Structure formats: structure tokens, C-alpha cells
Amino acid sequence: MQNTNNELVSVIVPVYKVEPYLDRCVASILAQTYPNLEVILVDDGSPDNCPALCDAWAQRDARIRVIHKKNGGQSDARNVGLDAASGAYISFVDSDDYIAENFIETLYDLLHEYHTDISAVHWKLVYADAPEVPAPPSSRNVTLFQGADAIRELFTEDTYACYAWNKLCKRELFDTIRFPVGRVMEDLGIAYKILFDAGQIVYSDEPLYYYYQRDGSTLHTDCIKFFQDRLAMVTERYLFLEKRYPNMLENDAYFVDMALNDYPILYRSALDPESDQLIRHAYQKSRSILSFYNKMRFAFFSRSKALYYFIERRNCNLARYDNC
């Protein structure tokens, strides 16, 4: 579908220590078939040559704006980009990733064809140690998710998941929402709020976003903070959704699974009584849909947290987090 409007789309790219990948990322954005773009490169105090690369790109294409700032983390960089954005629509691209040439146009057309405030496409994993294989042609299955069904999709990675970077959103959705500064896994902290406000989302299964897998990225770093932040934001999301969708058992089951996954890693941090009760509450609600594996894990967790930690430590090689 050819777009009939030409509204400005702001593409926000946080930049930090990605010198080997930045040119590929920016080139893929500038090659978009949808031309009316504002590309905001937010240099988050990167200590390598990224600041100079950003400035060089701005000299080459007038659609690029560069913001240099003190390091504050990816959430802060994205928020600075949001504050500076003047487009009617917002998209995010991580600076070690890249996008297909029709990424923005597809999202824009979907959003207008289905009259939604958010559109999304699927992604393709690209590995640092493997040659890239072009994605097979897609039949482009398009689905409109609404209300509770739209929220349920956040608990899987079968469709659009909770990532910020595979979506196009109306600017107004960010009027009162910002990424949580100081936390990793920041997408978890806002995706459900934006989707709840939007009420629906249109999704195409075309893999138009190329998600680069590399050592040193947030999702490939063994760090206690990663699990602390993940569990904290999963808990916040659980409470938000339980209040609004009390019968959404998938919310309870996901919370139980994440708590059982992360607790052994965070064993050195005390589990306050309120959190303990919350896990038990979610378990009781979702027992009917929990896997046998999670039921067994909860039985050990409920009987003795020390025993559960010991079992999980042996089974899951948790020793690698001891000095994190």
C-alpha cells in the first residue's frame, strides 16, 4: 500500500559504544522508502569515535539531528530524543541494529490502514559470529489486536512482544510516558502503559527489523542489576495489569515464572514479605494454567527458599553471578 500522506516520522537512535555498527544502522535508516524522516542521534557520552561519526552523518544528510549529552543510560537517551522530537510519529532503532528499507513505510501504512495509534512488525535475529542469511519472503499476515488480547501478546515473543524498536507510535502516546531512567530492560517499563492507552495495535509478521546479537549488549551481560531491574518492572507491570484485568491469568502466570527465574540469582537480596505474598497470590490464581515444571519449582520455593536456591544453583549454573 502506497502512503497517501507524508507526515514527519521521528526516528530516535541512542548511541553509546557502538562504533563498529553505527554506520550500518544510520545508513539503513536513511535508505528508507518513506522519506520524510527526522533522525535523532543521541550521543549518550560515548567514549569512542561515535560522537564524531554522528556529526559526520549530520553533515551528509539534513534529516539528521545530533544531540551530545552526558552519559545517562539508554532510557535517558531515548527520553532526550523524545523531548527533542517534532514528528507526528515516533520510532526507535537501537544503534547496533538495522532495518529493512520498507520498515517505516510498512509501519506507517499499517497504522493508517487499520486506524490504530501503534503498528508493529516482527524482527530477525542477526548473529555476530554467523553470516547473515536473508529472511525468506513473508506472506505478510496482518492481525489487529484489541483490548485485553493486545495486552496478552506482551507475555510472549510470538508477535510484537514488549520491545520499543519494532513499532511506530503516534507522538501523543508519549505525552505523559517516559522510559524509566537508571534501569536496564527499560522497554518492560513502558510497553504495557502505551498499549493500554492505545487500546489496540496492528501487527505484521514481516521480519523488517534486524536485531543484532553481540557480547556486551544489555541482554547478553550477566549482571545482577539486569535481574533486579527486570523483576522490579515485571512486578510493576503485574500490579498495573491485575488492577485493570483481574481475570487475565496469563499476567499471573508470567509473573510467577519471572519471579521463580530471577529469585535464585537475587538470593543475596532479601525478599520482603509483601513480595513473597504477591508471588503466592499470583501462583494461587494461575495454578490452572501453570506448567508442571513451574508447579514443582514453586513447591520447592514455598517450602524452603534456601533449598530452592540450592537446587536452581546446581541446575542453572548460577555461580557465574557470584562476583557480578
CSV table of C-alpha atoms in Angstrom, one decimal:
chain,number,residue,atom,x,y,z
A,1,MET,CA,0.0,0.0,0.0
A,2,GLN,CA,1.5,3.4,-1.0
A,3,ASN,CA,1.1,6.0,1.7
A,4,THR,CA,-1.2,8.9,0.9
A,5,ASN,CA,0.2,11.3,3.5
A,6,ASN,CA,3.7,12.5,4.2
A,7,GLU,CA,3.7,13.2,7.9
A,8,LEU,CA,7.1,13.6,9.6
A,9,VAL,CA,8.3,10.5,11.4
A,10,SER,CA,11.0,10.9,14.2
A,11,VAL,CA,13.4,8.0,14.4
A,12,ILE,CA,15.3,8.1,17.8
A,13,VAL,CA,18.7,6.3,18.0
A,14,PRO,CA,20.5,6.2,21.3
A,15,VAL,CA,24.3,5.9,20.7
A,16,TYR,CA,26.8,4.5,23.1
A,17,LYS,CA,30.0,2.5,22.4
A,18,VAL,CA,28.7,1.1,19.0
A,19,GLU,CA,31.4,2.4,16.7
A,20,PRO,CA,31.7,-0.8,14.6
A,21,TYR,CA,27.9,-0.9,14.0
A,22,LEU,CA,26.7,2.8,13.9
A,23,ASP,CA,27.3,3.4,10.2
A,24,ARG,CA,25.3,0.3,9.2
A,25,CYS,CA,22.4,1.4,11.4
A,26,VAL,CA,22.3,5.0,10.2
A,27,ALA,CA,22.7,4.0,6.5
A,28,SER,CA,19.7,1.7,6.8
A,29,ILE,CA,17.5,4.5,8.3
A,30,LEU,CA,18.5,6.9,5.5
A,31,ALA,CA,17.7,4.3,2.9
A,32,GLN,CA,14.0,4.1,3.9
A,33,THR,CA,11.4,4.2,1.2
A,34,TYR,CA,9.5,6.6,3.4
A,35,PRO,CA,11.5,9.8,3.0
A,36,ASN,CA,10.0,12.3,5.4
A,37,LEU,CA,12.2,11.4,8.4
A,38,GLU,CA,13.7,13.2,11.3
A,39,VAL,CA,16.6,11.1,12.5
A,40,ILE,CA,17.7,12.0,16.1
A,41,LEU,CA,21.1,10.5,17.0
A,42,VAL,CA,21.5,10.9,20.8
A,43,ASP,CA,25.2,10.5,21.7
A,44,ASP,CA,25.0,9.4,25.3
A,45,GLY,CA,28.5,10.4,26.2
A,46,SER,CA,30.1,7.6,24.1
A,47,PRO,CA,33.8,7.4,24.9
A,48,ASP,CA,34.8,6.0,21.4
A,49,ASN,CA,34.5,7.6,18.0
A,50,CYS,CA,30.7,7.6,17.9
A,51,PRO,CA,30.3,11.3,18.6
A,52,ALA,CA,32.4,12.2,15.5
A,53,LEU,CA,30.6,9.6,13.4
A,54,CYS,CA,27.3,11.1,14.4
A,55,ASP,CA,28.5,14.6,13.4
A,56,ALA,CA,29.8,13.3,10.1
A,57,TRP,CA,26.4,11.8,9.3
A,58,ALA,CA,24.7,15.1,10.1
A,59,GLN,CA,26.9,16.8,7.6
A,60,ARG,CA,25.9,14.4,4.9
A,61,ASP,CA,22.1,14.4,5.4
A,62,ALA,CA,20.0,17.3,6.6
A,63,ARG,CA,17.4,15.0,8.1
A,64,ILE,CA,19.8,14.0,10.9
A,65,ARG,CA,20.0,15.9,14.2
A,66,VAL,CA,22.7,15.1,16.7
A,67,ILE,CA,22.4,15.6,20.5
A,68,HIS,CA,25.5,15.2,22.6
A,69,LYS,CA,24.9,14.6,26.3
A,70,LYS,CA,26.5,13.3,29.4
A,71,ASN,CA,26.1,9.6,29.8
A,72,GLY,CA,22.8,8.7,31.5
A,73,GLY,CA,21.9,5.3,30.0
A,74,GLN,CA,19.7,4.2,27.2
A,75,SER,CA,16.4,5.3,28.9
A,76,ASP,CA,17.7,8.8,29.4
A,77,ALA,CA,19.0,9.0,25.9
A,78,ARG,CA,15.6,7.9,24.5
A,79,ASN,CA,13.8,10.4,26.7
A,80,VAL,CA,16.1,13.2,25.5
A,81,GLY,CA,15.2,12.2,22.0
A,82,LEU,CA,11.5,12.2,22.8
A,83,ASP,CA,11.8,15.7,24.2
A,84,ALA,CA,13.5,16.9,21.0
A,85,ALA,CA,11.3,15.0,18.5
A,86,SER,CA,9.0,17.1,16.3
A,87,GLY,CA,7.5,14.3,14.3
A,88,ALA,CA,3.8,13.2,14.3
A,89,TYR,CA,5.1,9.6,14.8
A,90,ILE,CA,7.9,8.1,16.8
A,91,SER,CA,10.1,5.0,16.1
A,92,PHE,CA,13.1,3.7,17.9
A,93,VAL,CA,16.1,2.0,16.4
A,94,ASP,CA,19.0,0.6,18.6
A,95,SER,CA,22.3,1.7,17.2
A,96,ASP,CA,23.8,-1.8,16.8
A,97,ASP,CA,20.7,-2.9,14.9
A,98,TYR,CA,19.4,-2.0,11.4
A,99,ILE,CA,16.2,-2.0,9.5
A,100,ALA,CA,14.8,-3.1,6.1
A,101,GLU,CA,14.3,-0.3,3.6
A,102,ASN,CA,10.5,-0.5,3.9
A,103,PHE,CA,10.4,-0.7,7.7
A,104,ILE,CA,9.0,2.8,8.3
A,105,GLU,CA,6.7,2.8,5.2
A,106,THR,CA,5.2,-0.6,6.2
A,107,LEU,CA,4.5,0.6,9.8
A,108,TYR,CA,3.1,3.9,8.6
A,109,ASP,CA,0.8,2.3,6.1
A,110,LEU,CA,-0.4,-0.3,8.6
A,111,LEU,CA,-1.2,2.3,11.2
A,112,HIS,CA,-3.3,4.3,8.8
A,113,GLU,CA,-5.0,1.4,7.1
A,114,TYR,CA,-6.2,0.0,10.4
A,115,HIS,CA,-6.7,3.3,12.1
A,116,THR,CA,-4.6,2.5,15.1
A,117,ASP,CA,-2.1,4.5,17.2
A,118,ILE,CA,0.5,1.8,17.2
A,119,SER,CA,1.8,-0.6,14.5
A,120,ALA,CA,4.4,-3.3,14.7
A,121,VAL,CA,6.4,-5.8,12.6
A,122,HIS,CA,8.4,-8.8,13.5
A,123,TRP,CA,12.2,-9.0,13.7
A,124,LYS,CA,15.0,-11.2,12.6
A,125,LEU,CA,17.9,-12.2,14.9
A,126,VAL,CA,21.4,-11.5,13.3
A,127,TYR,CA,24.4,-13.0,14.9
A,128,ALA,CA,27.9,-11.6,15.2
A,129,ASP,CA,29.6,-14.9,14.6
A,130,ALA,CA,27.4,-16.2,11.7
A,131,PRO,CA,26.9,-15.0,8.2
A,132,GLU,CA,23.7,-13.2,7.6
A,133,VAL,CA,21.0,-15.1,5.8
A,134,PRO,CA,18.3,-13.1,4.1
A,135,ALA,CA,14.9,-13.6,5.6
A,136,PRO,CA,12.6,-15.7,3.4
A,137,PRO,CA,9.7,-13.9,1.7
A,138,SER,CA,6.9,-13.3,4.0
A,139,SER,CA,3.2,-13.8,3.2
A,140,ARG,CA,2.6,-10.8,5.4
A,141,ASN,CA,0.0,-12.0,7.8
A,142,VAL,CA,-1.6,-8.9,9.4
A,143,THR,CA,-3.5,-9.1,12.7
A,144,LEU,CA,-5.4,-6.4,14.7
A,145,PHE,CA,-5.2,-7.0,18.4
A,146,GLN,CA,-7.6,-5.1,20.7
A,147,GLY,CA,-8.1,-4.6,24.4
A,148,ALA,CA,-7.1,-7.5,26.7
A,149,ASP,CA,-6.0,-9.6,23.7
A,150,ALA,CA,-3.4,-6.9,22.8
A,151,ILE,CA,-2.0,-6.9,26.3
A,152,ARG,CA,-1.8,-10.7,26.4
A,153,GLU,CA,0.7,-10.7,23.4
A,154,LEU,CA,3.2,-8.9,25.6
A,155,PHE,CA,3.7,-12.2,27.6
A,156,THR,CA,5.2,-14.0,24.5
A,157,GLU,CA,7.6,-13.2,21.7
A,158,ASP,CA,5.4,-14.8,19.1
A,159,THR,CA,4.2,-11.4,17.8
A,160,TYR,CA,5.3,-7.9,18.7
A,161,ALA,CA,6.4,-8.5,22.3
A,162,CYS,CA,7.3,-5.6,24.5
A,163,TYR,CA,10.2,-4.1,22.5
A,164,ALA,CA,10.2,-0.4,21.7
A,165,TRP,CA,12.2,-0.8,18.4
A,166,ASN,CA,9.8,-2.8,16.2
A,167,LYS,CA,6.9,-0.3,16.4
A,168,LEU,CA,5.7,3.0,15.2
A,169,CYS,CA,3.6,5.1,17.7
A,170,LYS,CA,1.7,8.3,17.5
A,171,ARG,CA,3.6,11.0,19.2
A,172,GLU,CA,0.7,11.7,21.7
A,173,LEU,CA,1.2,8.4,23.4
A,174,PHE,CA,4.4,9.7,24.9
A,175,ASP,CA,2.9,12.9,26.2
A,176,THR,CA,2.9,11.6,29.8
A,177,ILE,CA,5.1,8.5,29.5
A,178,ARG,CA,8.9,8.2,29.6
A,179,PHE,CA,11.4,5.4,29.9
A,180,PRO,CA,12.5,4.6,33.4
A,181,VAL,CA,15.9,6.2,33.9
A,182,GLY,CA,18.6,4.2,35.5
A,183,ARG,CA,17.1,0.8,34.6
A,184,VAL,CA,18.0,-1.7,32.0
A,185,MET,CA,15.3,-3.7,30.2
A,186,GLU,CA,13.5,-0.3,30.0
A,187,ASP,CA,11.0,-1.4,27.4
A,188,LEU,CA,9.4,-3.6,30.0
A,189,GLY,CA,8.6,-0.4,32.0
A,190,ILE,CA,6.5,1.3,29.3
A,191,ALA,CA,5.2,-1.0,26.6
A,192,TYR,CA,2.1,-2.1,28.6
A,193,LYS,CA,1.3,1.5,29.5
A,194,ILE,CA,1.4,2.7,25.9
A,195,LEU,CA,-0.5,-0.3,24.7
A,196,PHE,CA,-3.2,0.2,27.4
A,197,ASP,CA,-3.6,3.8,26.4
A,198,ALA,CA,-3.7,3.0,22.7
A,199,GLY,CA,-6.3,0.2,23.2
A,200,GLN,CA,-5.2,-1.7,20.0
A,201,ILE,CA,-2.3,-2.5,17.8
A,202,VAL,CA,-1.9,-3.8,14.3
A,203,TYR,CA,0.9,-6.3,13.7
A,204,SER,CA,2.5,-7.7,10.6
A,205,ASP,CA,4.7,-10.8,10.8
A,206,GLU,CA,7.2,-9.5,8.2
A,207,PRO,CA,10.7,-9.5,9.8
A,208,LEU,CA,11.7,-6.0,8.9
A,209,TYR,CA,13.9,-5.2,12.0
A,210,TYR,CA,17.3,-6.8,12.2
A,211,TYR,CA,18.2,-7.4,15.9
A,212,TYR,CA,21.9,-7.8,16.2
A,213,GLN,CA,23.2,-10.3,18.9
A,214,ARG,CA,26.6,-9.4,20.3
A,215,ASP,CA,28.5,-9.9,23.5
A,216,GLY,CA,28.4,-6.8,25.7
A,217,SER,CA,24.9,-5.7,24.8
A,218,THR,CA,22.3,-5.3,27.6
A,219,LEU,CA,20.7,-8.7,27.0
A,220,HIS,CA,24.0,-10.5,26.8
A,221,THR,CA,25.5,-9.3,30.0
A,222,ASP,CA,25.5,-11.4,33.2
A,223,CYS,CA,24.8,-8.7,35.8
A,224,ILE,CA,22.7,-8.7,38.9
A,225,LYS,CA,21.3,-5.3,38.0
A,226,PHE,CA,19.7,-6.8,34.9
A,227,PHE,CA,17.7,-9.2,37.0
A,228,GLN,CA,16.9,-6.7,39.7
A,229,ASP,CA,15.5,-4.3,37.2
A,230,ARG,CA,13.7,-7.0,35.3
A,231,LEU,CA,11.9,-8.3,38.3
A,232,ALA,CA,11.1,-4.8,39.6
A,233,MET,CA,9.5,-3.8,36.3
A,234,VAL,CA,7.7,-7.2,35.9
A,235,THR,CA,6.3,-6.6,39.4
A,236,GLU,CA,5.1,-3.1,38.5
A,237,ARG,CA,3.5,-4.3,35.3
A,238,TYR,CA,1.9,-7.2,37.2
A,239,LEU,CA,0.2,-4.8,39.7
A,240,PHE,CA,-0.8,-2.4,36.9
A,241,LEU,CA,-2.5,-5.1,34.9
A,242,GLU,CA,-4.0,-7.0,37.7
A,243,LYS,CA,-5.9,-3.9,38.8
A,244,ARG,CA,-7.3,-3.4,35.3
A,245,TYR,CA,-7.6,-7.1,34.1
A,246,PRO,CA,-8.0,-9.2,37.3
A,247,ASN,CA,-9.0,-12.3,35.3
A,248,MET,CA,-6.0,-12.2,33.0
A,249,LEU,CA,-4.4,-15.4,34.3
A,250,GLU,CA,-1.5,-15.0,31.8
A,251,ASN,CA,-0.4,-12.0,33.8
A,252,ASP,CA,-0.3,-14.0,37.0
A,253,ALA,CA,1.5,-17.0,35.3
A,254,TYR,CA,4.1,-14.8,33.7
A,255,PHE,CA,4.8,-13.0,37.0
A,256,VAL,CA,5.3,-16.4,38.8
A,257,ASP,CA,7.6,-17.6,36.1
A,258,MET,CA,9.8,-14.5,36.2
A,259,ALA,CA,9.9,-14.5,40.0
A,260,LEU,CA,11.0,-18.1,40.1
A,261,ASN,CA,13.6,-17.4,37.4
A,262,ASP,CA,15.1,-14.3,39.0
A,263,TYR,CA,14.8,-15.1,42.7
A,264,PRO,CA,17.7,-17.6,42.8
A,265,ILE,CA,20.0,-15.0,41.2
A,266,LEU,CA,18.9,-12.3,43.6
A,267,TYR,CA,19.0,-14.7,46.6
A,268,ARG,CA,21.5,-12.5,48.4
A,269,SER,CA,18.9,-9.7,48.4
A,270,ALA,CA,16.2,-10.2,51.0
A,271,LEU,CA,12.7,-11.0,49.7
A,272,ASP,CA,10.4,-8.7,51.6
A,273,PRO,CA,7.1,-10.3,53.0
A,274,GLU,CA,5.0,-8.2,50.6
A,275,SER,CA,6.8,-9.6,47.5
A,276,ASP,CA,6.6,-13.1,48.9
A,277,GLN,CA,2.9,-12.8,49.4
A,278,LEU,CA,2.5,-11.4,45.9
A,279,ILE,CA,4.2,-14.4,44.4
A,280,ARG,CA,2.0,-16.8,46.4
A,281,HIS,CA,-1.1,-14.8,45.4
A,282,ALA,CA,-0.2,-15.0,41.7
A,283,TYR,CA,0.5,-18.7,42.0
A,284,GLN,CA,-2.9,-19.5,43.5
A,285,LYS,CA,-4.7,-17.6,40.8
A,286,SER,CA,-2.8,-19.1,37.9
A,287,ARG,CA,-2.3,-22.7,39.0
A,288,SER,CA,-4.7,-24.0,36.4
A,289,ILE,CA,-2.5,-22.8,33.5
A,290,LEU,CA,0.9,-23.1,35.0
A,291,SER,CA,3.3,-25.8,33.6
A,292,PHE,CA,4.1,-28.8,35.8
A,293,TYR,CA,7.7,-27.6,35.8
A,294,ASN,CA,6.7,-24.3,37.4
A,295,LYS,CA,4.4,-26.0,39.8
A,296,MET,CA,7.3,-28.1,41.0
A,297,ARG,CA,9.6,-25.1,41.2
A,298,PHE,CA,7.0,-23.2,43.3
A,299,ALA,CA,6.6,-26.2,45.6
A,300,PHE,CA,10.4,-26.1,46.5
A,301,PHE,CA,10.3,-22.3,46.7
A,302,SER,CA,7.3,-22.3,49.0
A,303,ARG,CA,8.8,-25.0,51.3
A,304,SER,CA,12.3,-23.6,51.6
A,305,LYS,CA,13.8,-20.7,49.7
A,306,ALA,CA,17.3,-21.9,50.7
A,307,LEU,CA,16.6,-25.4,49.3
A,308,TYR,CA,15.1,-23.8,46.1
A,309,TYR,CA,18.2,-21.7,45.7
A,310,PHE,CA,20.5,-24.7,46.1
A,311,ILE,CA,18.6,-26.7,43.5
A,312,GLU,CA,18.4,-23.9,41.0
A,313,ARG,CA,22.1,-23.1,41.6
A,314,ARG,CA,23.1,-26.6,40.6
A,315,ASN,CA,20.7,-26.9,37.7
A,316,CYS,CA,21.2,-23.4,36.1
A,317,ASN,CA,24.9,-22.6,36.7
A,318,LEU,CA,24.2,-19.6,38.9
A,319,ALA,CA,27.8,-19.4,40.1
A,320,ARG,CA,28.6,-17.1,37.2
A,321,TYR,CA,26.7,-14.3,39.0
A,322,ASP,CA,28.6,-14.6,42.3
A,323,ASN,CA,31.0,-11.8,41.5
A,324,CYS,CA,28.7,-9.7,39.4
